[in-house]
Short mmCIF file of C-alpha atoms in Angstrom, two decimals:
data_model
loop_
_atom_site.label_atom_id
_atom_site.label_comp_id
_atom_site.label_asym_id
_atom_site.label_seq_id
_atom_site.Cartn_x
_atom_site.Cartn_y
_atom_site.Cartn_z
CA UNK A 1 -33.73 -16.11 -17.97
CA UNK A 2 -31.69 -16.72 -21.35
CA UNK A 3 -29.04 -14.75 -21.68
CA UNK A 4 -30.09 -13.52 -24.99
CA UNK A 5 -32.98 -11.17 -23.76
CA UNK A 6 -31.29 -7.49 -23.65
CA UNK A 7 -31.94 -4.96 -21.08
CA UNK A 8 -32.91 -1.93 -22.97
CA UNK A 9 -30.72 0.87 -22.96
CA UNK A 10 -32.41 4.41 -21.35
CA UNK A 11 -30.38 7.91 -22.01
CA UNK A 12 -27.34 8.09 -19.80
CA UNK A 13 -28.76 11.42 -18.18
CA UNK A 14 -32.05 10.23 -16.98
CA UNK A 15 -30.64 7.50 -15.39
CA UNK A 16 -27.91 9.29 -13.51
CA UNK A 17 -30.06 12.01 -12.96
CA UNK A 18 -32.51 10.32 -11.21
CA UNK A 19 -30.47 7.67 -9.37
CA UNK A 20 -30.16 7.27 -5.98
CA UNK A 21 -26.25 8.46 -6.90
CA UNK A 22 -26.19 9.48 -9.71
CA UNK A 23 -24.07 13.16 -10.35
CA UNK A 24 -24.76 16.14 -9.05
CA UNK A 25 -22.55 17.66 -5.90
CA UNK A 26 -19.87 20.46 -5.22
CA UNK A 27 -17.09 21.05 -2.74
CA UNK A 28 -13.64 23.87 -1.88
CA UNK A 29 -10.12 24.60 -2.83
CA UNK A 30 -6.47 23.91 -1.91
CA UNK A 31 -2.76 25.38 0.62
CA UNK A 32 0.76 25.56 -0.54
CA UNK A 33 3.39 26.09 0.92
CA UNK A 34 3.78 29.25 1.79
CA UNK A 35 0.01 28.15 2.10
CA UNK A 36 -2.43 27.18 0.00
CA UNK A 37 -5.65 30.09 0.14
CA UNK A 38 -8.81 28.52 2.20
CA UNK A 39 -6.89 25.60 3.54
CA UNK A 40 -5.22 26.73 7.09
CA UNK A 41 -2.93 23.50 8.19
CA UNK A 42 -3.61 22.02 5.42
CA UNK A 43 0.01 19.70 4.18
CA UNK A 44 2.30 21.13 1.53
CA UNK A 45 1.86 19.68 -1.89
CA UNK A 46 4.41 16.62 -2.10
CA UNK A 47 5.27 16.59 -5.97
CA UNK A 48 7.23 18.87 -7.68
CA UNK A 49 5.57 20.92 -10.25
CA UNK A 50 4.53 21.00 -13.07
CA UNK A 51 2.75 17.66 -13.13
CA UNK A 52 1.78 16.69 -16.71
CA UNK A 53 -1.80 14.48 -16.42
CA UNK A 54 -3.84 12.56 -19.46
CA UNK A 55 -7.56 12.23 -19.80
CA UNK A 56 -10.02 11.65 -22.49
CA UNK A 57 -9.41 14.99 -24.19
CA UNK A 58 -5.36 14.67 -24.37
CA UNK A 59 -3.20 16.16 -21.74
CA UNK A 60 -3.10 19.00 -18.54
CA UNK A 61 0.18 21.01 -17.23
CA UNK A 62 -0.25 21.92 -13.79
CA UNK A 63 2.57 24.49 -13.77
CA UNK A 64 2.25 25.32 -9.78
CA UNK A 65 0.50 24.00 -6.93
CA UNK A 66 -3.33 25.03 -7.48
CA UNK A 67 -4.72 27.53 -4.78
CA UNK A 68 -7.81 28.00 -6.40
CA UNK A 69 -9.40 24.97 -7.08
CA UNK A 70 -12.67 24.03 -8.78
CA UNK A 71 -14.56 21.20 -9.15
CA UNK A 72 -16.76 20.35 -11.94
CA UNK A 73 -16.94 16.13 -11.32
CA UNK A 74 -19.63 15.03 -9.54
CA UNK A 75 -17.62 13.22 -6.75
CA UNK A 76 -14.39 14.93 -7.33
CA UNK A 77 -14.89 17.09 -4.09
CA UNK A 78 -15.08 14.18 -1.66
CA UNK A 79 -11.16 13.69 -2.90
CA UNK A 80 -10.42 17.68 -2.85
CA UNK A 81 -11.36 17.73 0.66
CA UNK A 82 -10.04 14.34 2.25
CA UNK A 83 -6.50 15.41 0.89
CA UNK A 84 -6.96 18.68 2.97
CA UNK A 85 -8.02 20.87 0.48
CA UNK A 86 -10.65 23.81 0.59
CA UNK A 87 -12.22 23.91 -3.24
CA UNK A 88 -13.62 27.43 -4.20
CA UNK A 89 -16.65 25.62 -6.16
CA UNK A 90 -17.96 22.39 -5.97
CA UNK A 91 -20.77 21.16 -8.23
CA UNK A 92 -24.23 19.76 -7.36
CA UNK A 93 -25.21 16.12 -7.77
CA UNK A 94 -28.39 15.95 -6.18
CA UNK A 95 -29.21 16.06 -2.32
CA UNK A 96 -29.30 19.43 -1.64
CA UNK A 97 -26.98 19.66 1.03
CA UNK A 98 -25.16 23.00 1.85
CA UNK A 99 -22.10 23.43 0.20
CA UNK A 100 -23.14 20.24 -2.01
CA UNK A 101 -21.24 18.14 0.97
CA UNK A 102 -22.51 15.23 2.64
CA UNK A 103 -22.73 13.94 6.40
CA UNK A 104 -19.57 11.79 5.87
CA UNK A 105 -17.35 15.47 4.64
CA UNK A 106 -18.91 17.50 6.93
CA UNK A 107 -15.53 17.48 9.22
CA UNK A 108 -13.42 17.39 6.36
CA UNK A 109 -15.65 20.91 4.90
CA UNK A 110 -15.46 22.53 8.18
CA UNK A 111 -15.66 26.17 7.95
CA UNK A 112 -15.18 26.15 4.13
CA UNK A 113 -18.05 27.64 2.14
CA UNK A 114 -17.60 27.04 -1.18
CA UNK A 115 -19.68 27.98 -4.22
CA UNK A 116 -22.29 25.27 -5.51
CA UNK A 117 -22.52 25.12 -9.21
CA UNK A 118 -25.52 23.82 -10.85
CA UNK A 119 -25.87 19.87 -11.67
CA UNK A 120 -27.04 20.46 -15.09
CA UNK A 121 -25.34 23.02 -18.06
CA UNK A 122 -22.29 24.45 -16.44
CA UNK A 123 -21.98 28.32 -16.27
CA UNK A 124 -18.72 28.94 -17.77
CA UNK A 125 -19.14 32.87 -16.66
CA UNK A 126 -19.96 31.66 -13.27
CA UNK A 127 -17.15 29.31 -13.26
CA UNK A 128 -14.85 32.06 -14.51
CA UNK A 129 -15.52 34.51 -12.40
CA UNK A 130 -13.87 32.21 -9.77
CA UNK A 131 -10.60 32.88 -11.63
CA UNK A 132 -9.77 29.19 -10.82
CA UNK A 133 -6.22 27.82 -11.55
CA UNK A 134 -7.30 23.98 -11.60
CA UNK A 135 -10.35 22.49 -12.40
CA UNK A 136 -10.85 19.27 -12.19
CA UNK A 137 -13.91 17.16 -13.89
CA UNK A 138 -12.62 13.26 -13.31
CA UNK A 139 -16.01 12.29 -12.99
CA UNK A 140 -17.96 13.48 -15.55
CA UNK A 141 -19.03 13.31 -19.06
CA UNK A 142 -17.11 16.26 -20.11
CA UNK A 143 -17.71 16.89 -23.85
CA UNK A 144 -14.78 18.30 -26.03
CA UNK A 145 -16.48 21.68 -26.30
CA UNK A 146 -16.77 21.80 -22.54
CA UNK A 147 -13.59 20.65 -22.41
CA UNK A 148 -12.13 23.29 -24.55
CA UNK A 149 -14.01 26.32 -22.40
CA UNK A 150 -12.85 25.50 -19.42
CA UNK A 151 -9.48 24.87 -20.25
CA UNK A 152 -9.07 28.55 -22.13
CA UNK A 153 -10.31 29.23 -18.06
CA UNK A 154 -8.14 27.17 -16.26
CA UNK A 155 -5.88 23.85 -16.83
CA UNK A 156 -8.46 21.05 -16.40
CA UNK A 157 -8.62 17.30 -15.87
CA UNK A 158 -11.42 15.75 -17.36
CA UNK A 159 -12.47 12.54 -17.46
CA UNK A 160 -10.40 8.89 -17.70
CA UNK A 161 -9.63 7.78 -21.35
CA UNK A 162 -9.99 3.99 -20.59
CA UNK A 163 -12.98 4.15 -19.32
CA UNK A 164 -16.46 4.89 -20.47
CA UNK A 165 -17.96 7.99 -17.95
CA UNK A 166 -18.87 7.74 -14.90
CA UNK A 167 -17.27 4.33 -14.63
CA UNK A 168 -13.53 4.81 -13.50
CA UNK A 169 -12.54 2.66 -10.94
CA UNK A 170 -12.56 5.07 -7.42
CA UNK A 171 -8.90 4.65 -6.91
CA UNK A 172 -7.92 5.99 -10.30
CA UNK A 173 -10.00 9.00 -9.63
CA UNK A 174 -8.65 9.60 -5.94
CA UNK A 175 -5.04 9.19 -8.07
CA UNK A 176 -6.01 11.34 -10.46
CA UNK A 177 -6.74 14.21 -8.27
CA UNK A 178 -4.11 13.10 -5.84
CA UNK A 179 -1.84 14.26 -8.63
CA UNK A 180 -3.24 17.17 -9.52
CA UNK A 181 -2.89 18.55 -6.30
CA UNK A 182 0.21 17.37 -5.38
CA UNK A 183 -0.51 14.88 -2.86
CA UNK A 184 0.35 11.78 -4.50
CA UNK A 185 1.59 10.06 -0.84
CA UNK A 186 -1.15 11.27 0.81
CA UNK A 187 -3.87 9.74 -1.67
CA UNK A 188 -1.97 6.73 -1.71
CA UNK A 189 -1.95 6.40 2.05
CA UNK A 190 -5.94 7.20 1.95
CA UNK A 191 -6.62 4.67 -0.98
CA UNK A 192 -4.87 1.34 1.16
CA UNK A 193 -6.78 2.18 4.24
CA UNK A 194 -10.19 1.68 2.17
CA UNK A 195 -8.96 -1.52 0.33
CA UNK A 196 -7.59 -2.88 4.16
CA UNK A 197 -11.10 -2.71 4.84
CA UNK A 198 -12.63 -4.36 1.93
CA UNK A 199 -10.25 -6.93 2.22
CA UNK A 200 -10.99 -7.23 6.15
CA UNK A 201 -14.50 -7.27 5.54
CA UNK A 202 -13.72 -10.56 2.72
CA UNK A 203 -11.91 -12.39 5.12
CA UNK A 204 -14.33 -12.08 7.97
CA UNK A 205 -17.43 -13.29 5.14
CA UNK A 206 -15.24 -15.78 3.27
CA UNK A 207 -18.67 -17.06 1.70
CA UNK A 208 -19.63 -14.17 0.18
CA UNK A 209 -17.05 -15.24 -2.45
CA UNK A 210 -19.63 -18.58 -2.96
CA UNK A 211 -22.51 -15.84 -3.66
CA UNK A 212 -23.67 -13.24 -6.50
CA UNK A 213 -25.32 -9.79 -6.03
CA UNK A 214 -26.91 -7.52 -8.01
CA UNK A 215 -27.46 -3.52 -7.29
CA UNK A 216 -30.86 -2.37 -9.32
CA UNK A 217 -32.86 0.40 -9.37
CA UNK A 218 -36.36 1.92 -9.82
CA UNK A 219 -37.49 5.64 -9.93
CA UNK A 220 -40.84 5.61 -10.38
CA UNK A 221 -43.32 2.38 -9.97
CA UNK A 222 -43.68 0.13 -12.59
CA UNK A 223 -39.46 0.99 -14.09
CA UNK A 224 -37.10 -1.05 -13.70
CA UNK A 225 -33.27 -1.69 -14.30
CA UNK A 226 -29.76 -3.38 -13.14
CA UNK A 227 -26.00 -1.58 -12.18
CA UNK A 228 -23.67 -3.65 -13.90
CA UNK A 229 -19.46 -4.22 -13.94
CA UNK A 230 -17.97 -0.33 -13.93
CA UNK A 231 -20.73 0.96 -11.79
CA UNK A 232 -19.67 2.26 -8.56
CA UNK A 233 -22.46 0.15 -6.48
CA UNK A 234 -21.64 -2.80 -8.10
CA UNK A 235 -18.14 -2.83 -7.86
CA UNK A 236 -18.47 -2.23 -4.12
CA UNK A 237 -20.46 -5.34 -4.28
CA UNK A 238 -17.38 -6.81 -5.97
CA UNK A 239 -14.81 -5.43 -3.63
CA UNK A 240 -16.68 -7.20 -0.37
CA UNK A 241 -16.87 -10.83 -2.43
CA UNK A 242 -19.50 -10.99 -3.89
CA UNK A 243 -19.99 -12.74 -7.78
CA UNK A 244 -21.47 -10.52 -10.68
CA UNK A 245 -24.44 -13.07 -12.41
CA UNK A 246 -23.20 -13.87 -15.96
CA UNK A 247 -26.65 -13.73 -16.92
CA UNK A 248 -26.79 -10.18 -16.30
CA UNK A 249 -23.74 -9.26 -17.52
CA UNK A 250 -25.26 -10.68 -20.71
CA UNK A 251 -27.83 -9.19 -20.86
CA UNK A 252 -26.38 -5.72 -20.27
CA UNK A 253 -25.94 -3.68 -23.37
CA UNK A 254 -22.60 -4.25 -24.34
CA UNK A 255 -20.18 -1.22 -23.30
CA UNK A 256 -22.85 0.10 -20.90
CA UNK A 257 -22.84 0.13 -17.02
CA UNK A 258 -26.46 -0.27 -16.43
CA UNK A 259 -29.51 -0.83 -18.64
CA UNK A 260 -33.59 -1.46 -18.08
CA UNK A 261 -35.97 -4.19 -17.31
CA UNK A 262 -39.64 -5.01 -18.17
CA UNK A 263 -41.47 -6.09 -14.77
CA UNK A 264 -41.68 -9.63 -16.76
CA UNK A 265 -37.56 -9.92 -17.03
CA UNK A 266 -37.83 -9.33 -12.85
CA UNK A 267 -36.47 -13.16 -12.52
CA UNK A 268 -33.33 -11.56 -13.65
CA UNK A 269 -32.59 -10.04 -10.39
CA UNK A 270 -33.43 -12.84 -8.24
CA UNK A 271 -29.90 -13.98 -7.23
CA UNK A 272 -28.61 -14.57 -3.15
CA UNK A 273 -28.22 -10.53 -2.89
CA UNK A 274 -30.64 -7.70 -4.42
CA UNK A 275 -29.62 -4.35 -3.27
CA UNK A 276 -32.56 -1.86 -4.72
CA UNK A 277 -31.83 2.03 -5.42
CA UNK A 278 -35.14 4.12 -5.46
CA UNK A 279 -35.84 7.13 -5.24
CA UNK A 280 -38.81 7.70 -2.75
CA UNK A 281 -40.69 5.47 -0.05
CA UNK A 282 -43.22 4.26 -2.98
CA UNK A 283 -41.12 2.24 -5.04
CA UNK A 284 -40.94 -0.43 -2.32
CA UNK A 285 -44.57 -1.35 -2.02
CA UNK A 286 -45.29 -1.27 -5.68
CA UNK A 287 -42.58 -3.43 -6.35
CA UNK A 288 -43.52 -5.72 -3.35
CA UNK A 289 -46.86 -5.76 -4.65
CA UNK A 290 -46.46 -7.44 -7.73
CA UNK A 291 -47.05 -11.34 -7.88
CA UNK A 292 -43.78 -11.93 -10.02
CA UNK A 293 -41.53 -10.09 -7.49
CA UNK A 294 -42.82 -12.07 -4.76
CA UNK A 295 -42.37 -15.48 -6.58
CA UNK A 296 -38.41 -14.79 -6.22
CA UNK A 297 -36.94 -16.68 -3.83
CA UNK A 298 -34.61 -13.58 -2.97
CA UNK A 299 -37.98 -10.99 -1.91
CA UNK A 300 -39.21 -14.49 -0.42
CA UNK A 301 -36.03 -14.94 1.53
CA UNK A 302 -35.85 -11.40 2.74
CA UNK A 303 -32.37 -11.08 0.85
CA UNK A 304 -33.12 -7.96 -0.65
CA UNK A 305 -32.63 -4.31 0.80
CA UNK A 306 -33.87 -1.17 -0.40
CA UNK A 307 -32.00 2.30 -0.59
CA UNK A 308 -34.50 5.23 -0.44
CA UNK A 309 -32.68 7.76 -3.10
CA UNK A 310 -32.95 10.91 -0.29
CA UNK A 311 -30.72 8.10 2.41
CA UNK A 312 -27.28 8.86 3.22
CA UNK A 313 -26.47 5.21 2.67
CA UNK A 314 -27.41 5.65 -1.13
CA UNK A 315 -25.49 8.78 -1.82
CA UNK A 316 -22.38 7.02 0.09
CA UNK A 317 -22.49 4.11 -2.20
CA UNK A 318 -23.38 6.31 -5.85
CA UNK A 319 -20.30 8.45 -4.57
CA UNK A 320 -18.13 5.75 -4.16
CA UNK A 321 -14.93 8.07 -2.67
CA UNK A 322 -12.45 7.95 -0.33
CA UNK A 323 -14.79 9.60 2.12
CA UNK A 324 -17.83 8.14 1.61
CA UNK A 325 -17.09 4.72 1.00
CA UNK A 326 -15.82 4.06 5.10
CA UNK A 327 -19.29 5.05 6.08
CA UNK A 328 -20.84 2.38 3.34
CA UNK A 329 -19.04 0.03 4.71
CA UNK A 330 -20.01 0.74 8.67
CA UNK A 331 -23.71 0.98 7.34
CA UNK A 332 -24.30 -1.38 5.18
CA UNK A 333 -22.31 -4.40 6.12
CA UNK A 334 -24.75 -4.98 8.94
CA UNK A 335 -27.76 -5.15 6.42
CA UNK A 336 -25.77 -7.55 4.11
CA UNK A 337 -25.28 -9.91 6.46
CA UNK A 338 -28.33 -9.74 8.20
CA UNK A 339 -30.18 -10.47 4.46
CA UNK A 340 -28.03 -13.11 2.93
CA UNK A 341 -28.71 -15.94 6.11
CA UNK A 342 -32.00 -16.03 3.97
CA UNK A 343 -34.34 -15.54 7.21
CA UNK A 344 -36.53 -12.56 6.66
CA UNK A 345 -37.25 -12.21 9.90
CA UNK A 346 -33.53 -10.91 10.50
CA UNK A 347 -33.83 -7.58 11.42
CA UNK A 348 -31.18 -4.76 11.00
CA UNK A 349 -31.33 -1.52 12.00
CA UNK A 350 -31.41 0.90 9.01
CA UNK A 351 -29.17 3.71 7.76
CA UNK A 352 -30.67 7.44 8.21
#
């Protein structure tokens, strides 16, 4: 496919709306010492206050450890809760779980209940009547004006400045919030176990190195598009090995993580790994049934493996945290390495 054909560009929103990942999620808040309130056991902050932190709308002072925390990212939650804190709000992504909390936070949640807050417009009463003292929104698209509310609320933390939203690497969020609360060790500590693995799981598949992957998606039969660099699922791709096509990459709007295909640009995808994001159980057959999907050697080859939006194994990857991204790895190393030996009658057992 020459490099010069362009994806075309859909509204940020619907994609990330309707992605099998894409934001919407909520989670608890935070214990000092004497003890931060909702977090029994939980360690004392590490860092001496106040802790000054940039983002895309200038700079935060966190005067004193937060005991009231709230988040307003996506993903930021998963963080909040690994590092032993009990957020008082948490916002929706999409999945519908209680408390906005997935299988793979459930122990870290325990008996925390905190409020969900809406994946759309934010409720700046709602989120007010919290009386937070931190909220955080790393990953989000925080606009200036939401910006400005919440902080006359609260000292928040929006989004990274060197990168465009939603795209911060997962280690400079977990940082991020690692500050924020205090717990700079602790993140630290949390952040080298996950990249032990990656790099465990590279040297046990040196020849993934030798191969490229793509992560696409389609929400409704018949629509089409590819993850690029900066995207959560494709940078996990990254982190196991695996090559990025330069074709793609050129074709990708240029400053954006993700763009759409015609069913005729298809050939674009067909590269030794094709990891599909949908959002139901009828994406798969109409894609399957289409005579230019089945002329690629990688639907041919049984290298491809579809995410149902509603799996676990979806929302793990789209969330891309410190909690979710060990159970990615258990799940769906198995299914990469089952689909690259390029038999299709390799069978894995799938991911709830």
């Amino acid at each position: 496919m020459p490099s010069h054909r362009r994806l075309v560009i859909v509204p940020l929103v619907a994609v990330l709306a309707a992605c099998a990942g894409g934001p919407t999620h909520s989670v608890p808040a935070p214990d000092v010492t004497p003890t931060m309130a909702g977090s029994a056991g939980a360690a004392p902050p590490e860092a001496r206050f106040p802790v000054t932190i940039e983002h895309r709308h200038g700079s935060t002072e966190i005067g004193e450890p937060p005991e009231r925390v709230v988040t307003v990212g996506y993903t930021d939650h998963d963080t909040v809760l690994a590092l032993g804190v009990e957020p008082v709000a948490v916002r929706e992504w999409y999945g519908g779980h209680p408390h906005a909390t997935w299988p793979w936070a459930v122990d870290e949640l325990g008996d925390a209940a905190p409020e969900v807050l809406p994946s759309g417009e934010l409720d700046f009463e709602q989120i007010a009547a919290l009386r937070p003292d931190l909220i955080l929104g790393i990953y989000s698209g925080l606009t200036v004006e939401e910006y400005e509310t919440l902080s006359a609320i609260a000292p928040t933390v929006a989004q990274s400045a060197d990168h465009a939203d939603y795209t911060t690497p997962w280690q400079e969020m977990a940082r991020t919030i690692g500050r924020a609360l205090g717990r700079g060790r602790q993140v630290e500590e949390l952040i080298a176990d996950i990249q032990d693995r990656f790099a465990a799981e590279r040297e046990a598949h040196p020849h993934w190195a030798e191969l490229q992957a793509v992560a696409a998606y389609s929400f409704e039969p018949g629509t089409y598009g590819v993850y690029g660099p900066g995207d959560p699922r494709t940078d996990f791709l990254a982190a196991l090995g695996f090559g990025f096509p330069a074709e793609v990459a050129a074709a990708l709007p240029e400053d954006q993580f993700f763009g759409t295909i015609s069913g005729e640009q298809l050939e674009l995808l067909d590269h030794d790994l094709l990891v599909w994001f949908t959002l139901t159980d009828a994406e798969r057959p109409a894609l399957e049934a289409l005579g230019v999907y089945q002329a690629l050697e990688v639907a041919a080859e049984g290298r491809d493996i579809f995410l149902g939006g509603d799996t676990t194994l979806s929302g793990a990857l789209s969330f891309s945290s410190v909690l979710s991204l060990p159970y990615a790895l258990d799940e769906l190393v198995p299914r990469i390495e089952a689909a690259v030996d390029g038999d299709p009658d390799t069978a894995v057992e799938e991911a709830p």
